[in-house]
mmCIF file of C-alpha atoms and ligand atoms in Angstrom:
data_model
loop_
_atom_site.group_PDB
_atom_site.id
_atom_site.type_symbol
_atom_site.label_atom_id
_atom_site.label_comp_id
_atom_site.label_asym_id
_atom_site.label_seq_id
_atom_site.Cartn_x
_atom_site.Cartn_y
_atom_site.Cartn_z
ATOM 1 C CA UNK A 1 132.183 43.517 101.320
ATOM 2 C CA UNK A 2 129.965 41.490 103.642
ATOM 3 C CA UNK A 3 127.055 43.252 105.254
ATOM 4 C CA UNK A 4 127.360 44.472 108.829
ATOM 5 C CA UNK A 5 124.352 43.464 110.871
ATOM 6 C CA UNK A 6 123.440 45.131 114.161
ATOM 7 C CA UNK A 7 124.803 42.069 116.038
ATOM 8 C CA UNK A 8 128.139 42.288 114.281
ATOM 9 C CA UNK A 9 128.338 46.034 114.846
ATOM 10 C CA UNK A 10 127.695 45.551 118.565
ATOM 11 C CA UNK A 11 130.291 42.783 118.881
ATOM 12 C CA UNK A 12 132.823 45.002 117.130
ATOM 13 C CA UNK A 13 131.934 47.791 119.577
ATOM 14 C CA UNK A 14 132.745 45.442 122.445
ATOM 15 C CA UNK A 15 136.151 44.812 120.901
ATOM 16 C CA UNK A 16 136.953 48.424 120.022
ATOM 17 C CA UNK A 17 135.165 50.419 122.743
ATOM 18 C CA UNK A 18 134.640 47.885 125.555
ATOM 19 C CA UNK A 19 130.855 48.017 125.191
ATOM 20 C CA UNK A 20 129.716 45.703 128.023
ATOM 21 C CA UNK A 21 128.093 42.424 126.983
ATOM 22 C CA UNK A 22 124.884 43.188 128.924
ATOM 23 C CA UNK A 23 124.488 46.554 127.160
ATOM 24 C CA UNK A 24 124.998 44.771 123.855
ATOM 25 C CA UNK A 25 122.295 42.275 124.800
ATOM 26 C CA UNK A 26 119.978 45.109 125.883
ATOM 27 C CA UNK A 27 120.281 46.858 122.498
ATOM 28 C CA UNK A 28 119.678 43.571 120.662
ATOM 29 C CA UNK A 29 116.537 42.937 122.719
ATOM 30 C CA UNK A 30 115.211 46.457 122.097
ATOM 31 C CA UNK A 31 115.921 46.017 118.375
ATOM 32 C CA UNK A 32 114.033 42.706 118.387
ATOM 33 C CA UNK A 33 111.078 44.378 120.091
ATOM 34 C CA UNK A 34 111.157 47.147 117.462
ATOM 35 C CA UNK A 35 110.962 44.499 114.735
ATOM 36 C CA UNK A 36 107.861 43.087 116.415
ATOM 37 C CA UNK A 37 106.325 46.578 116.677
ATOM 38 C CA UNK A 38 107.178 47.265 113.031
ATOM 39 C CA UNK A 39 105.382 44.053 112.094
ATOM 40 C CA UNK A 40 102.259 45.057 114.057
ATOM 41 C CA UNK A 41 102.290 48.614 112.643
ATOM 42 C CA UNK A 42 102.527 47.287 109.092
ATOM 43 C CA UNK A 43 99.416 45.101 109.526
ATOM 44 C CA UNK A 44 97.222 48.183 109.964
ATOM 45 C CA UNK A 45 93.513 47.524 109.554
ATOM 46 C CA UNK A 46 94.206 43.869 108.614
ATOM 47 C CA UNK A 47 95.544 43.226 112.112
ATOM 48 C CA UNK A 48 92.756 45.138 113.823
ATOM 49 C CA UNK A 49 95.371 47.396 115.426
ATOM 50 C CA UNK A 50 94.098 50.795 114.274
ATOM 51 C CA UNK A 51 91.986 53.113 116.426
ATOM 52 C CA UNK A 52 91.876 54.130 120.051
ATOM 53 C CA UNK A 53 91.391 52.433 123.414
ATOM 54 C CA UNK A 54 88.936 53.766 125.941
ATOM 55 C CA UNK A 55 91.846 54.535 128.290
ATOM 56 C CA UNK A 56 94.052 57.604 128.811
ATOM 57 C CA UNK A 57 97.745 57.540 129.654
ATOM 58 C CA UNK A 58 99.357 59.481 132.514
ATOM 59 C CA UNK A 59 99.532 62.580 130.290
ATOM 60 C CA UNK A 60 95.748 62.537 129.868
ATOM 61 C CA UNK A 61 96.069 61.511 126.211
ATOM 62 C CA UNK A 62 93.743 58.900 124.722
ATOM 63 C CA UNK A 63 95.780 55.751 124.094
ATOM 64 C CA UNK A 64 95.828 54.179 120.667
ATOM 65 C CA UNK A 65 95.651 50.377 120.484
ATOM 66 C CA UNK A 66 99.156 50.352 119.062
ATOM 67 C CA UNK A 67 100.474 52.533 121.936
ATOM 68 C CA UNK A 68 99.392 49.859 124.374
ATOM 69 C CA UNK A 69 100.546 46.937 122.238
ATOM 70 C CA UNK A 70 103.972 48.479 121.604
ATOM 71 C CA UNK A 71 104.384 49.155 125.314
ATOM 72 C CA UNK A 72 103.596 45.508 126.116
ATOM 73 C CA UNK A 73 106.005 44.265 123.447
ATOM 74 C CA UNK A 74 108.870 46.311 124.917
ATOM 75 C CA UNK A 75 108.109 45.293 128.507
ATOM 76 C CA UNK A 76 107.795 41.589 127.731
ATOM 77 C CA UNK A 77 110.932 41.533 125.600
ATOM 78 C CA UNK A 78 113.058 43.257 128.234
ATOM 79 C CA UNK A 79 111.854 42.019 131.596
ATOM 80 C CA UNK A 80 113.369 38.506 131.686
ATOM 81 C CA UNK A 81 116.935 38.916 130.367
ATOM 82 C CA UNK A 82 118.604 40.058 133.583
ATOM 83 C CA UNK A 83 120.040 43.206 131.972
ATOM 84 C CA UNK A 84 117.633 45.744 133.499
ATOM 85 C CA UNK A 85 116.919 47.093 136.966
ATOM 86 C CA UNK A 86 113.717 48.778 135.793
ATOM 87 C CA UNK A 87 111.857 50.432 132.955
ATOM 88 C CA UNK A 88 109.776 53.554 132.476
ATOM 89 C CA UNK A 89 107.479 54.469 129.629
ATOM 90 C CA UNK A 90 105.304 57.274 128.343
ATOM 91 C CA UNK A 91 102.391 54.898 128.718
ATOM 92 C CA UNK A 92 102.917 54.094 132.421
ATOM 93 C CA UNK A 93 102.467 56.391 135.360
ATOM 94 C CA UNK A 94 105.158 54.789 137.535
ATOM 95 C CA UNK A 95 108.420 52.922 136.995
ATOM 96 C CA UNK A 96 107.945 49.311 135.851
ATOM 97 C CA UNK A 97 109.365 46.761 138.298
ATOM 98 C CA UNK A 98 111.245 43.742 136.966
ATOM 99 C CA UNK A 99 109.163 40.761 138.195
ATOM 100 C CA UNK A 100 110.741 39.032 141.215
ATOM 101 C CA UNK A 101 111.173 35.731 139.321
ATOM 102 C CA UNK A 102 113.792 37.300 137.028
ATOM 103 C CA UNK A 103 117.316 38.521 137.841
ATOM 104 C CA UNK A 104 117.970 42.261 137.834
ATOM 105 C CA UNK A 105 120.710 44.048 135.932
ATOM 106 C CA UNK A 106 122.685 47.261 135.828
ATOM 107 C CA UNK A 107 120.634 49.357 133.403
ATOM 108 C CA UNK A 108 117.436 51.358 133.202
ATOM 109 C CA UNK A 109 115.434 51.553 129.988
ATOM 110 C CA UNK A 110 113.137 54.512 129.320
ATOM 111 C CA UNK A 111 110.971 54.675 126.201
ATOM 112 C CA UNK A 112 108.182 56.205 124.198
ATOM 113 C CA UNK A 113 106.822 52.971 122.690
ATOM 114 C CA UNK A 114 105.009 54.599 119.783
ATOM 115 C CA UNK A 115 105.832 58.212 119.104
ATOM 116 C CA UNK A 116 103.510 60.168 116.825
ATOM 117 C CA UNK A 117 100.642 57.781 117.338
ATOM 118 C CA UNK A 118 98.108 60.250 115.899
ATOM 119 C CA UNK A 119 99.728 59.310 112.567
ATOM 120 C CA UNK A 120 98.890 55.619 112.803
ATOM 121 C CA UNK A 121 95.354 55.749 111.476
ATOM 122 C CA UNK A 122 96.402 57.893 108.505
ATOM 123 C CA UNK A 123 99.329 55.622 107.533
ATOM 124 C CA UNK A 124 102.122 58.134 108.159
ATOM 125 C CA UNK A 125 105.466 57.351 109.848
ATOM 126 C CA UNK A 126 105.629 56.613 113.570
ATOM 127 C CA UNK A 127 108.471 55.315 115.736
ATOM 128 C CA UNK A 128 109.867 54.080 119.041
ATOM 129 C CA UNK A 129 112.318 56.223 121.061
ATOM 130 C CA UNK A 130 114.530 54.804 123.813
ATOM 131 C CA UNK A 131 117.174 55.892 126.284
ATOM 132 C CA UNK A 132 119.497 53.738 128.425
ATOM 133 C CA UNK A 133 120.843 54.859 131.805
ATOM 134 C CA UNK A 134 122.865 53.085 134.476
ATOM 135 C CA UNK A 135 120.908 52.231 137.592
ATOM 136 C CA UNK A 136 122.440 54.118 140.521
ATOM 137 C CA UNK A 137 123.824 52.098 143.396
ATOM 138 C CA UNK A 138 120.892 51.428 145.722
ATOM 139 C CA UNK A 139 123.187 50.844 148.731
ATOM 140 C CA UNK A 140 121.756 47.447 149.480
ATOM 141 C CA UNK A 141 118.202 48.844 149.481
ATOM 142 C CA UNK A 142 115.682 46.203 148.489
ATOM 143 C CA UNK A 143 112.062 46.730 147.476
ATOM 144 C CA UNK A 144 110.582 48.614 144.563
ATOM 145 C CA UNK A 145 112.706 50.821 142.378
ATOM 146 C CA UNK A 146 111.508 54.396 142.760
ATOM 147 C CA UNK A 147 111.218 57.133 140.164
ATOM 148 C CA UNK A 148 114.308 58.889 141.595
ATOM 149 C CA UNK A 149 116.648 56.242 140.116
ATOM 150 C CA UNK A 150 115.649 57.466 136.646
ATOM 151 C CA UNK A 151 116.057 61.190 137.335
ATOM 152 C CA UNK A 152 119.484 61.603 135.761
ATOM 153 C CA UNK A 153 120.483 64.305 133.276
ATOM 154 C CA UNK A 154 120.739 63.282 129.617
ATOM 155 C CA UNK A 155 124.546 63.446 129.787
ATOM 156 C CA UNK A 156 124.354 60.200 131.812
ATOM 157 C CA UNK A 157 122.785 58.213 128.955
ATOM 158 C CA UNK A 158 124.951 55.283 127.872
ATOM 159 C CA UNK A 159 122.935 54.647 124.726
ATOM 160 C CA UNK A 160 119.961 56.105 122.913
ATOM 161 C CA UNK A 161 118.128 55.385 119.741
ATOM 162 C CA UNK A 162 114.926 55.262 117.837
ATOM 163 C CA UNK A 163 113.209 53.000 115.350
ATOM 164 C CA UNK A 164 111.250 54.635 112.559
ATOM 165 C CA UNK A 165 108.407 52.714 110.945
ATOM 166 C CA UNK A 166 108.145 54.432 107.576
ATOM 167 C CA UNK A 167 108.563 53.289 103.981
ATOM 168 C CA UNK A 168 111.547 51.435 105.468
ATOM 169 C CA UNK A 169 111.964 50.401 109.083
ATOM 170 C CA UNK A 170 115.230 51.790 110.417
ATOM 171 C CA UNK A 171 117.019 51.710 113.755
ATOM 172 C CA UNK A 172 119.180 54.701 114.617
ATOM 173 C CA UNK A 173 121.620 54.184 117.455
ATOM 174 C CA UNK A 174 124.275 56.005 119.429
ATOM 175 C CA UNK A 175 126.516 54.457 122.060
ATOM 176 C CA UNK A 176 128.255 57.810 122.524
ATOM 177 C CA UNK A 177 130.681 57.518 119.623
ATOM 178 C CA UNK A 178 128.768 58.714 116.569
ATOM 179 C CA UNK A 179 125.420 57.774 115.099
ATOM 180 C CA UNK A 180 124.741 54.654 113.044
ATOM 181 C CA UNK A 181 121.666 53.884 110.956
ATOM 182 C CA UNK A 182 120.498 50.308 110.314
ATOM 183 C CA UNK A 183 117.788 49.320 107.840
ATOM 184 C CA UNK A 184 115.590 46.300 108.506
ATOM 185 C CA UNK A 185 116.161 43.628 105.884
ATOM 186 C CA UNK A 186 112.823 41.824 106.084
ATOM 187 C CA UNK A 187 114.082 38.785 104.179
ATOM 188 C CA UNK A 188 117.000 38.251 106.563
ATOM 189 C CA UNK A 189 115.066 39.510 109.589
ATOM 190 C CA UNK A 190 118.120 41.589 110.582
ATOM 191 C CA UNK A 191 118.969 45.244 110.923
ATOM 192 C CA UNK A 192 121.815 45.960 108.492
ATOM 193 C CA UNK A 193 124.181 48.933 108.768
ATOM 194 C CA UNK A 194 123.308 51.260 105.891
ATOM 195 C CA UNK A 195 124.165 54.724 107.279
ATOM 196 C CA UNK A 196 127.622 54.532 108.768
ATOM 197 C CA UNK A 197 128.272 58.066 109.967
ATOM 198 C CA UNK A 198 125.112 60.150 110.227
ATOM 199 C CA UNK A 199 125.858 63.870 110.433
ATOM 200 C CA UNK A 200 123.627 66.921 110.768
ATOM 201 C CA UNK A 201 124.880 69.736 108.496
ATOM 202 C CA UNK A 202 125.723 72.894 110.492
ATOM 203 C CA UNK A 203 123.582 75.141 108.319
ATOM 204 C CA UNK A 204 120.133 74.594 106.898
ATOM 205 C CA UNK A 205 117.259 76.168 104.996
ATOM 206 C CA UNK A 206 114.554 73.947 106.465
ATOM 207 C CA UNK A 207 112.635 74.199 109.719
ATOM 208 C CA UNK A 208 109.899 72.212 111.472
ATOM 209 C CA UNK A 209 107.327 73.690 113.834
ATOM 210 C CA UNK A 210 103.576 73.423 114.301
ATOM 211 C CA UNK A 211 102.616 76.861 112.912
ATOM 212 C CA UNK A 212 99.041 76.567 114.168
ATOM 213 C CA UNK A 213 100.352 77.446 117.649
ATOM 214 C CA UNK A 214 101.973 80.697 116.508
ATOM 215 C CA UNK A 215 99.687 82.964 118.513
ATOM 216 C CA UNK A 216 100.609 81.091 121.719
ATOM 217 C CA UNK A 217 104.415 81.333 121.351
ATOM 218 C CA UNK A 218 106.768 83.470 123.412
ATOM 219 C CA UNK A 219 108.332 86.591 121.799
ATOM 220 C CA UNK A 220 111.775 85.073 120.903
ATOM 221 C CA UNK A 221 110.123 82.247 118.937
ATOM 222 C CA UNK A 222 107.689 84.622 117.227
ATOM 223 C CA UNK A 223 110.587 86.855 116.195
ATOM 224 C CA UNK A 224 112.726 83.966 114.959
ATOM 225 C CA UNK A 225 109.964 82.350 112.892
ATOM 226 C CA UNK A 226 108.991 85.733 111.418
ATOM 227 C CA UNK A 227 112.597 86.128 110.293
ATOM 228 C CA UNK A 228 112.586 82.632 108.759
ATOM 229 C CA UNK A 229 109.377 83.437 106.885
ATOM 230 C CA UNK A 230 110.755 86.761 105.652
ATOM 231 C CA UNK A 231 113.151 84.793 103.434
ATOM 232 C CA UNK A 232 115.843 86.267 101.209
ATOM 233 C CA UNK A 233 114.876 89.881 101.747
ATOM 234 C CA UNK A 234 114.587 89.468 105.554
ATOM 235 C CA UNK A 235 117.353 89.696 108.196
ATOM 236 C CA UNK A 236 118.496 86.073 107.640
ATOM 237 C CA UNK A 237 119.029 86.655 103.919
ATOM 238 C CA UNK A 238 117.802 83.288 102.630
ATOM 239 C CA UNK A 239 114.578 81.460 101.839
ATOM 240 C CA UNK A 240 113.519 78.651 104.161
ATOM 241 C CA UNK A 241 111.309 75.648 103.536
ATOM 242 C CA UNK A 242 109.022 74.114 106.175
ATOM 243 C CA UNK A 243 108.082 70.500 107.079
ATOM 244 C CA UNK A 244 106.002 69.104 109.978
ATOM 245 C CA UNK A 245 105.218 65.385 110.268
ATOM 246 C CA UNK A 246 103.841 65.603 113.838
ATOM 247 C CA UNK A 247 105.922 62.585 114.851
ATOM 248 C CA UNK A 248 109.178 63.708 116.433
ATOM 249 C CA UNK A 249 110.850 60.533 115.218
ATOM 250 C CA UNK A 250 110.108 61.382 111.587
ATOM 251 C CA UNK A 251 111.022 65.070 111.912
ATOM 252 C CA UNK A 252 114.306 64.211 113.651
ATOM 253 C CA UNK A 253 115.067 61.514 111.106
ATOM 254 C CA UNK A 254 114.728 64.028 108.288
ATOM 255 C CA UNK A 255 117.074 66.402 110.118
ATOM 256 C CA UNK A 256 119.599 63.625 110.677
ATOM 257 C CA UNK A 257 119.449 62.832 106.991
ATOM 258 C CA UNK A 258 119.530 66.273 105.385
ATOM 259 C CA UNK A 259 119.687 68.897 108.148
ATOM 260 C CA UNK A 260 117.069 71.252 109.521
ATOM 261 C CA UNK A 261 115.749 72.666 112.752
ATOM 262 C CA UNK A 262 113.012 71.092 114.889
ATOM 263 C CA UNK A 263 111.118 73.304 117.343
ATOM 264 C CA UNK A 264 108.479 72.525 119.919
ATOM 265 C CA UNK A 265 108.576 75.655 122.101
ATOM 266 C CA UNK A 266 106.787 76.233 125.351
ATOM 267 C CA UNK A 267 103.570 78.164 124.738
ATOM 268 C CA UNK A 268 100.712 79.800 126.572
ATOM 269 C CA UNK A 269 98.095 77.075 125.998
ATOM 270 C CA UNK A 270 99.148 75.312 129.201
ATOM 271 C CA UNK A 271 101.351 77.921 130.880
ATOM 272 C CA UNK A 272 102.182 75.686 133.835
ATOM 273 C CA UNK A 273 103.916 73.205 131.499
ATOM 274 C CA UNK A 274 107.394 74.019 130.160
ATOM 275 C CA UNK A 275 106.596 72.532 126.724
ATOM 276 C CA UNK A 276 104.809 69.546 125.196
ATOM 277 C CA UNK A 277 107.551 67.016 124.629
ATOM 278 C CA UNK A 278 108.791 64.751 127.396
ATOM 279 C CA UNK A 279 112.357 65.166 128.626
ATOM 280 C CA UNK A 280 113.263 61.618 129.659
ATOM 281 C CA UNK A 281 112.061 59.593 126.682
ATOM 282 C CA UNK A 282 111.760 62.090 123.830
ATOM 283 C CA UNK A 283 114.047 65.122 124.249
ATOM 284 C CA UNK A 284 117.007 63.437 125.985
ATOM 285 C CA UNK A 285 117.526 60.489 123.622
ATOM 286 C CA UNK A 286 116.956 62.687 120.551
ATOM 287 C CA UNK A 287 119.349 65.347 121.888
ATOM 288 C CA UNK A 288 122.023 62.704 122.531
ATOM 289 C CA UNK A 289 121.664 61.440 118.956
ATOM 290 C CA UNK A 290 121.642 64.925 117.420
ATOM 291 C CA UNK A 291 124.709 66.049 119.391
ATOM 292 C CA UNK A 292 126.544 62.854 118.475
ATOM 293 C CA UNK A 293 125.796 63.697 114.830
ATOM 294 C CA UNK A 294 127.293 67.189 115.169
ATOM 295 C CA UNK A 295 124.048 69.095 115.790
ATOM 296 C CA UNK A 296 122.846 70.954 118.871
ATOM 297 C CA UNK A 297 119.838 70.848 121.184
ATOM 298 C CA UNK A 298 118.553 73.336 123.755
ATOM 299 C CA UNK A 299 115.347 74.290 125.526
ATOM 300 C CA UNK A 300 115.970 77.890 124.411
ATOM 301 C CA UNK A 301 118.004 78.655 127.504
ATOM 302 C CA UNK A 302 120.278 75.702 128.156
ATOM 303 C CA UNK A 303 121.556 72.473 126.663
ATOM 304 C CA UNK A 304 118.826 69.843 127.077
ATOM 305 C CA UNK A 305 121.294 67.130 128.106
ATOM 306 C CA UNK A 306 122.338 69.248 131.125
ATOM 307 C CA UNK A 307 118.824 69.539 132.576
ATOM 308 C CA UNK A 308 118.431 67.776 135.931
ATOM 309 C CA UNK A 309 115.044 66.024 135.703
ATOM 310 C CA UNK A 310 112.651 66.364 138.605
ATOM 311 C CA UNK A 311 109.984 63.917 137.451
ATOM 312 C CA UNK A 312 109.638 60.985 135.084
ATOM 313 C CA UNK A 313 107.092 62.600 132.780
ATOM 314 C CA UNK A 314 108.571 66.107 132.886
ATOM 315 C CA UNK A 315 108.039 68.253 129.810
ATOM 316 C CA UNK A 316 110.500 70.519 128.076
ATOM 317 C CA UNK A 317 110.732 73.002 125.203
ATOM 318 C CA UNK A 318 112.884 71.659 122.366
ATOM 319 C CA UNK A 319 115.028 73.344 119.694
ATOM 320 C CA UNK A 320 117.274 70.818 117.970
ATOM 321 C CA UNK A 321 119.102 70.229 114.720
ATOM 322 C CA UNK A 322 121.578 72.200 112.657
ATOM 323 C CA UNK A 323 123.946 73.997 114.993
ATOM 324 C CA UNK A 324 123.850 77.460 113.469
ATOM 325 C CA UNK A 325 120.059 77.760 113.700
ATOM 326 C CA UNK A 326 119.831 76.230 117.198
ATOM 327 C CA UNK A 327 122.412 78.750 118.363
ATOM 328 C CA UNK A 328 120.490 81.616 116.742
ATOM 329 C CA UNK A 329 117.111 80.790 118.305
ATOM 330 C CA UNK A 330 118.804 80.131 121.675
ATOM 331 C CA UNK A 331 120.530 83.515 121.495
ATOM 332 C CA UNK A 332 117.139 85.202 120.872
ATOM 333 C CA UNK A 333 115.843 83.612 124.098
ATOM 334 C CA UNK A 334 118.871 84.806 126.017
ATOM 335 C CA UNK A 335 118.679 88.417 124.775
HETATM 336 P P1 AFP B 1 102.688 61.030 120.974
HETATM 337 O O1 AFP B 1 103.975 60.392 121.413
HETATM 338 O O2 AFP B 1 101.717 61.179 122.082
HETATM 339 O O3 AFP B 1 102.133 60.368 119.787
HETATM 340 O O4 AFP B 1 103.003 62.570 120.569
HETATM 341 C C1 AFP B 1 103.807 62.892 119.514
HETATM 342 C C2 AFP B 1 104.472 64.211 119.778
HETATM 343 O O5 AFP B 1 104.784 64.326 121.124
HETATM 344 C C3 AFP B 1 105.744 64.415 118.935
HETATM 345 O O6 AFP B 1 106.196 63.267 118.332
HETATM 346 C C4 AFP B 1 105.341 65.432 117.893
HETATM 347 O O7 AFP B 1 106.408 66.235 117.494
HETATM 348 C C5 AFP B 1 104.265 66.198 118.562
HETATM 349 O O8 AFP B 1 103.627 65.289 119.450
HETATM 350 C C6 AFP B 1 103.244 66.746 117.604
HETATM 351 O O9 AFP B 1 102.399 67.525 118.314
HETATM 352 P P2 AFP B 1 101.282 68.483 117.675
HETATM 353 O O10 AFP B 1 100.152 67.586 117.285
HETATM 354 O O11 AFP B 1 100.961 69.406 118.808
HETATM 355 O O12 AFP B 1 101.896 69.180 116.512
#
């Protein structure tokens, strides 16, 4: 059977699910940008792309050279095609305006250009996460696109995905009807469909959390993790294994491949913040993907996709992955 490239998959989606041509183009452009980022990441020290900048992003985090480069690659690739009304990124304080010389389109693109960037210098997997929303009707309003256009709950996403730059470069995509995985064929230069129906098993014996924060967690998380660690003779009656890559992309990819539970709870280190991960360009796209693959995702109290965002860089606690475990840890929060 002939191989299904990303382009062919998207054209078939247009035929079978009426995927609009401009959304198809948008995904192709994002995929092309991810190929360029993958190429830069793989150069490492040879390309002079390792190490940090002297700048901080809006979150007060020191930017890596590749954070900045990946952000530029995504902006440049997407600004001219006429498919977007605006973009927003982890690396930019405010919404990015499509330059006046280009036409504007119906969609908004939100992204974390290089997730897990602390892994870059140690040659461990990193990735790009993206979310696509429709731009609300601006009622003839001209001028700059404000942050409020982006503040839509995750249920409004029309597409979401991530690229993982690991031993293989892969693009994982949902258009709201299942999750597809494409592997980059470097000889062809194309993403090829290799994982047709990605599913998260309902049960698991693997969890992911940064244990070094244990003393800062809230009681429901402490209780739950204690029960996981108690193993076979504890209340959950089975032994669990633990993994933590410190790049959400890589942890989620493992869960999408073989199941598991990912947790980044709110903690008392910065009590004013409801978690570390960002809602709009980390938690929402990943939750959309995980739900489309049969898993679940909450902030401990409610479904992440139902949260009404109040700011572009809003943070959120995240519990996502195999349904049974997400439901258990959510129930402990609700008790
Ligand atoms: P960056 O996007 O700033 O690289 O952050 C990565 C991340 O938000 C997420 O991918 C990881 O799960 C998490 O940080 C790891 O955080 P800790 O270093 O606190 O474990």
